[in-house]
PDB file of C-alpha atoms in Angstrom:
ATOM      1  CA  UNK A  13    -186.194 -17.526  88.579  1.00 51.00           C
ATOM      2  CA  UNK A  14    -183.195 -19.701  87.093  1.00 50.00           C
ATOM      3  CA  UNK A  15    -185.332 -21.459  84.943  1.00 46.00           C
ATOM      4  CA  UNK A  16    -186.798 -17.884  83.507  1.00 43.00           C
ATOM      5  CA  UNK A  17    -183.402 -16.887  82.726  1.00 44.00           C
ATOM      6  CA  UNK A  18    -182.400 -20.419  80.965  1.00 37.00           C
ATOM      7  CA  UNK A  19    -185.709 -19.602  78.683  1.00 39.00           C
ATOM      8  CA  UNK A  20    -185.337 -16.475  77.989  1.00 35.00           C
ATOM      9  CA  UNK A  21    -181.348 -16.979  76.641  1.00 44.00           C
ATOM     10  CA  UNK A  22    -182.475 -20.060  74.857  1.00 39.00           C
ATOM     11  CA  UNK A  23    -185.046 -17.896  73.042  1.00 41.00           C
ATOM     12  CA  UNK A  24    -182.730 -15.226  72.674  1.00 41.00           C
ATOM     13  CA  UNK A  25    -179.931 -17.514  71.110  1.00 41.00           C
ATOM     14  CA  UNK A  26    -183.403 -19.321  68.423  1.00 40.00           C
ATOM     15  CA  UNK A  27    -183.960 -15.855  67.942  1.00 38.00           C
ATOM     16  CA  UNK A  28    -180.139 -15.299  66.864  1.00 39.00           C
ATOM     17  CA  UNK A  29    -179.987 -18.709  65.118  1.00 42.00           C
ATOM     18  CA  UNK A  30    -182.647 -17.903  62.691  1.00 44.00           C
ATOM     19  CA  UNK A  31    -181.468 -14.550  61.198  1.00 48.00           C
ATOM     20  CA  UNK A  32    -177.896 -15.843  60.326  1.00 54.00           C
ATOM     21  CA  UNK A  33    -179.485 -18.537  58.546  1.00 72.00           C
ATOM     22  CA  UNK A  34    -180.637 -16.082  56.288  1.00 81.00           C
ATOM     23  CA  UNK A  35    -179.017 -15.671  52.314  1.00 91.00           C
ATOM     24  CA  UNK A  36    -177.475 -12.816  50.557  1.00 94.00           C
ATOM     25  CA  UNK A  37    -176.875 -13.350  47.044  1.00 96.00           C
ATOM     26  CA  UNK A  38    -176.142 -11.379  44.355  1.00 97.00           C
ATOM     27  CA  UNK A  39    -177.493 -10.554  40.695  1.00 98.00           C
ATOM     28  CA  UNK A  40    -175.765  -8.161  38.402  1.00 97.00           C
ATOM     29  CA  UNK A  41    -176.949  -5.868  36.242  1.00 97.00           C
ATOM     30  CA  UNK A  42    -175.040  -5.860  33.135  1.00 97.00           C
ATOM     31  CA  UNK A  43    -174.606  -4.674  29.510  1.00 96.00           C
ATOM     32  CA  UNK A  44    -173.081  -7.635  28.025  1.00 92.00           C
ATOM     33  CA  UNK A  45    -173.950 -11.023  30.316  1.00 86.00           C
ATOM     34  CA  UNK A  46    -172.682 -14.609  29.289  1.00 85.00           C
ATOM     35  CA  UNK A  47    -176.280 -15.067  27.074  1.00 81.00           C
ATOM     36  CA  UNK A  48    -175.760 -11.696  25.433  1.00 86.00           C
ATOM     37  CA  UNK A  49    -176.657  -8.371  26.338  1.00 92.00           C
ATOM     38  CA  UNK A  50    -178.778  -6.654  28.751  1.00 96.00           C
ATOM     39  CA  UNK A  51    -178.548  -9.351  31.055  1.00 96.00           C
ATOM     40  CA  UNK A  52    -179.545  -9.521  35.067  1.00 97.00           C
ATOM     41  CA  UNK A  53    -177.096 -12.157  36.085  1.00 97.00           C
ATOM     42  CA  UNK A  54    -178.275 -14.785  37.459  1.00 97.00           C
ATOM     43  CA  UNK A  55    -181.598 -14.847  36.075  1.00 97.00           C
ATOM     44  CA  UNK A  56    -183.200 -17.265  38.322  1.00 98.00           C
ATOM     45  CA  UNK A  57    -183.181 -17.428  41.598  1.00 97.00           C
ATOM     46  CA  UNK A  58    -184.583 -19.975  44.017  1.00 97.00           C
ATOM     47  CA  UNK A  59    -183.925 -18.601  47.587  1.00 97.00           C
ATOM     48  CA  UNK A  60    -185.882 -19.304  51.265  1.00 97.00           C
ATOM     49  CA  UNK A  61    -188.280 -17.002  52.755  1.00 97.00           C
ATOM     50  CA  UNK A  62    -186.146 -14.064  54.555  1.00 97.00           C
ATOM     51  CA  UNK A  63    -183.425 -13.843  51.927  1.00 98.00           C
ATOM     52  CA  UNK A  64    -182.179 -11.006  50.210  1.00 98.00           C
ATOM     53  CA  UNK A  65    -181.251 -10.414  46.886  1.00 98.00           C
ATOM     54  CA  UNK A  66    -178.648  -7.680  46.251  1.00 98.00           C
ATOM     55  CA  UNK A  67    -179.384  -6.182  42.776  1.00 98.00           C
ATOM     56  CA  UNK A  68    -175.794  -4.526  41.962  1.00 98.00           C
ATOM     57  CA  UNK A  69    -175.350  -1.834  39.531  1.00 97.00           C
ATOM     58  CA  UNK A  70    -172.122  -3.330  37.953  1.00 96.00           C
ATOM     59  CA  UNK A  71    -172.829  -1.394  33.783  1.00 96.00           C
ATOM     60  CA  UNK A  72    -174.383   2.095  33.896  1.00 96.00           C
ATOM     61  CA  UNK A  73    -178.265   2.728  32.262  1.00 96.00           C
ATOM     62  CA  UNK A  74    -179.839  -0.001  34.447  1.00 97.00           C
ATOM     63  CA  UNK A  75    -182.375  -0.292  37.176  1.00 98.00           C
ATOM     64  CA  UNK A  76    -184.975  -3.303  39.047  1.00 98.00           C
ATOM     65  CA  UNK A  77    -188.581  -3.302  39.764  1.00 98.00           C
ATOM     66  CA  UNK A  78    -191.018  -5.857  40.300  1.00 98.00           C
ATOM     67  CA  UNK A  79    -193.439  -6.490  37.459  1.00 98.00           C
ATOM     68  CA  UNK A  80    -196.984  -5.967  37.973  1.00 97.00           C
ATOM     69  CA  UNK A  81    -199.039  -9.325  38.164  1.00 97.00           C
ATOM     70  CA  UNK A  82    -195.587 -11.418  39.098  1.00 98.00           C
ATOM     71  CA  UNK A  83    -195.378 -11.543  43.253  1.00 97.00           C
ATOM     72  CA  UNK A  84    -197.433 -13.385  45.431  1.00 98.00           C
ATOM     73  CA  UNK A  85    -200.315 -12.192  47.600  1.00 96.00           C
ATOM     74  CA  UNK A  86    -199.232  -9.269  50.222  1.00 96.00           C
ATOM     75  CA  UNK A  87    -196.146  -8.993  48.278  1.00 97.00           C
ATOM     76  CA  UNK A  88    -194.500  -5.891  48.442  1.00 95.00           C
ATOM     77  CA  UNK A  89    -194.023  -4.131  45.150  1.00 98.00           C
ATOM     78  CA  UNK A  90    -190.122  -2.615  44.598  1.00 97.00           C
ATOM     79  CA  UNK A  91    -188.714   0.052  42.206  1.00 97.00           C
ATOM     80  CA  UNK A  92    -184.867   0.573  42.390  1.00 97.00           C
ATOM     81  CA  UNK A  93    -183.268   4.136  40.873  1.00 97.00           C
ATOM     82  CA  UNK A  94    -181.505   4.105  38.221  1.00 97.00           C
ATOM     83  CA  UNK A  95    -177.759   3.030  38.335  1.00 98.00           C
ATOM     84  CA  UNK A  96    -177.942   2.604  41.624  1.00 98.00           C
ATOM     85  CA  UNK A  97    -177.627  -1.156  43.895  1.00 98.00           C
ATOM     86  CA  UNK A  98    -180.541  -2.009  45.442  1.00 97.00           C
ATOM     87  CA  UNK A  99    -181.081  -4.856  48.370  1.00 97.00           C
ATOM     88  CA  UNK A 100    -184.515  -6.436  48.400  1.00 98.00           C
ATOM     89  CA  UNK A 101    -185.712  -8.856  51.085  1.00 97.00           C
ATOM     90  CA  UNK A 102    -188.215 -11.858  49.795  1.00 98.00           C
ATOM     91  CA  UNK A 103    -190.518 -12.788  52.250  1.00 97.00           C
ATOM     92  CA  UNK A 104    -193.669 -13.793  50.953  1.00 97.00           C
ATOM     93  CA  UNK A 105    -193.394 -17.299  49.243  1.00 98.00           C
ATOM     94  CA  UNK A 106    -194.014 -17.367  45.733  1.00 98.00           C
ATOM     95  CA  UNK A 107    -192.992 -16.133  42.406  1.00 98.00           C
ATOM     96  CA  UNK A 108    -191.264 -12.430  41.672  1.00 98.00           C
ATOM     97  CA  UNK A 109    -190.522 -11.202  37.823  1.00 98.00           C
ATOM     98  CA  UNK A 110    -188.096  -8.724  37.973  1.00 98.00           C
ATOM     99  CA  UNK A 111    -187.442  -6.092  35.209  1.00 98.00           C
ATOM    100  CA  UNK A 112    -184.852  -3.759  33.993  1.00 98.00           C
ATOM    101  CA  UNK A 113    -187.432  -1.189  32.738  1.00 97.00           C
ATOM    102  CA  UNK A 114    -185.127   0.477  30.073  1.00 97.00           C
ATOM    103  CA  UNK A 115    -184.362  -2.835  28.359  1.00 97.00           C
ATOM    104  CA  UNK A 116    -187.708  -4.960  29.674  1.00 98.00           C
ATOM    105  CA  UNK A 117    -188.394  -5.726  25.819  1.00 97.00           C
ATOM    106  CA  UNK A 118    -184.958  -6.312  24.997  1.00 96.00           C
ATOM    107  CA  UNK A 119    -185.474  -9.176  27.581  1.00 97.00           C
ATOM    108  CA  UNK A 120    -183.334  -8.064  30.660  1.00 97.00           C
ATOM    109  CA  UNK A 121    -185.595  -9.290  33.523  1.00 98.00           C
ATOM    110  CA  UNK A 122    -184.986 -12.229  35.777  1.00 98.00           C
ATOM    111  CA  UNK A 123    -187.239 -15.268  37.808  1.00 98.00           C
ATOM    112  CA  UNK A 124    -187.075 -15.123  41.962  1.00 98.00           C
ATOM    113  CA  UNK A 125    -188.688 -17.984  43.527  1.00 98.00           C
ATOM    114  CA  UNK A 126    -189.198 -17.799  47.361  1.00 98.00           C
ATOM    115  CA  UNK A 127    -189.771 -21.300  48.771  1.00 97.00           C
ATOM    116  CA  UNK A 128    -193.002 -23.241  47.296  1.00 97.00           C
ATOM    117  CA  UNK A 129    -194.128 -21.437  44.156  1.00 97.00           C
ATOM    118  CA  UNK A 130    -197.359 -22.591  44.125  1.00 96.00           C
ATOM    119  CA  UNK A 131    -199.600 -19.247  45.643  1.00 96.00           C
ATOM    120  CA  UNK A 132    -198.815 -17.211  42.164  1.00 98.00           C
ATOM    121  CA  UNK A 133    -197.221 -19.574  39.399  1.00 97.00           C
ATOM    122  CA  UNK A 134    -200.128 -19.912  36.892  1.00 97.00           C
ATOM    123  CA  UNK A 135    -201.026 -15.940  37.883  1.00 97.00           C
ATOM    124  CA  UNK A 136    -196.924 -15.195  37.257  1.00 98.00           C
ATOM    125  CA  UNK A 137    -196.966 -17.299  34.538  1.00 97.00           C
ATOM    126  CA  UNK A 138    -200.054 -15.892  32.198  1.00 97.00           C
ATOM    127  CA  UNK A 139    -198.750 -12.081  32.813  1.00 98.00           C
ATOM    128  CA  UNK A 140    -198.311 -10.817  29.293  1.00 97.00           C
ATOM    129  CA  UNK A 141    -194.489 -10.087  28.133  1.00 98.00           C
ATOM    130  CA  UNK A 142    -193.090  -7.615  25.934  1.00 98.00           C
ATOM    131  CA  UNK A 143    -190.677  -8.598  23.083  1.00 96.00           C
ATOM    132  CA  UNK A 144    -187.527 -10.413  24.061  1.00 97.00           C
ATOM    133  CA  UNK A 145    -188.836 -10.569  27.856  1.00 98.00           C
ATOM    134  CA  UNK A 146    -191.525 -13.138  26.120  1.00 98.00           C
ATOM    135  CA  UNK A 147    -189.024 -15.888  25.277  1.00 97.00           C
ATOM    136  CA  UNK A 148    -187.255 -14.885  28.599  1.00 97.00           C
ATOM    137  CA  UNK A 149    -189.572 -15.578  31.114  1.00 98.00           C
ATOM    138  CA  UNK A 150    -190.670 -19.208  29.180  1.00 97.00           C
ATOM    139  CA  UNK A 151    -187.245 -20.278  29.696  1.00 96.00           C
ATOM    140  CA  UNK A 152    -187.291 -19.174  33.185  1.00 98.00           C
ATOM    141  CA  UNK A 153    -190.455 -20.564  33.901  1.00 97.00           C
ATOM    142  CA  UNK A 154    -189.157 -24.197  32.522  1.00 97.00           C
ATOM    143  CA  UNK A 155    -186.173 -24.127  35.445  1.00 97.00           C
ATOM    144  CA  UNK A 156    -188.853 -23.938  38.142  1.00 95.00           C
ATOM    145  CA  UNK A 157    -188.870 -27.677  37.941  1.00 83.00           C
ATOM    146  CA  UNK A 158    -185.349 -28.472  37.867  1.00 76.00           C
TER     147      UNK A 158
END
């Protein structure tokens, strides 16, 4: 019976272990960002499987949503409201484009990768871009090796 009890607390405190290993970080959604305007701030994001990403309304006229073609198999599409925060947690490994969808052309989007990007980079990668989100996206692409 002791020894059922020392498992079952040693489980319980793995158990407790692994979720406050787990990362919040921030992006910000912004009018006028360090590389000009319409920005999601950071832009790339490399974060571990179970992390969430707090998309903060900081600059009215802004929203987040995943980009067709851009997440990894069983990948759950998101679609914040406008002006409005939004937390999302990554769990599938893999690439995620994120868009503003007012100001997607105007190149406001931003680059999550979730642990090893292999299952969806060349799928991620060949998804057609509008405008400004074009030029975007091949920069983004280029820190995935960094």
């Amino acid at each position: 019976m002791r020894s059922i009890k020392l498992a079952l607390s040693v489980a319980a405190a793995t158990l407790i272990a692994a979720g406050a290993h787990a990362a919040e970080v921030e992006v910000n959604m912004l009018n006028m960002g360090k590389h000009g305007m319409f920005q999601l701030d950071p832009s790339f994001l490399k974060v571990a499987p179970g992390d969430t990403v707090h998309f903060v309304a900081k600059d009215k006229g802004h929203d987040v949503e995943s980009i067709p073609g851009m997440l990894p198999d069983g990948a759950q599409p998101f679609k914040g409201e406008m002006n409005k925060d939004v937390s999302v947690t990554f769990t599938k490994p893999g690439v995620y484009g994120i868009k503003c969808n007012p100001h997607y052309g105007m190149g406001m989007v931003a680059l999550v990768v979730v642990g090893d990007p292999s299952s969806n980079l060349k799928a991620a990668e060949s998804v057609n871009q509008p405008g400004k989100a074009k030029k975007a996206f091949e920069e983004l692409f280029k820190q995935i090796g960094q």
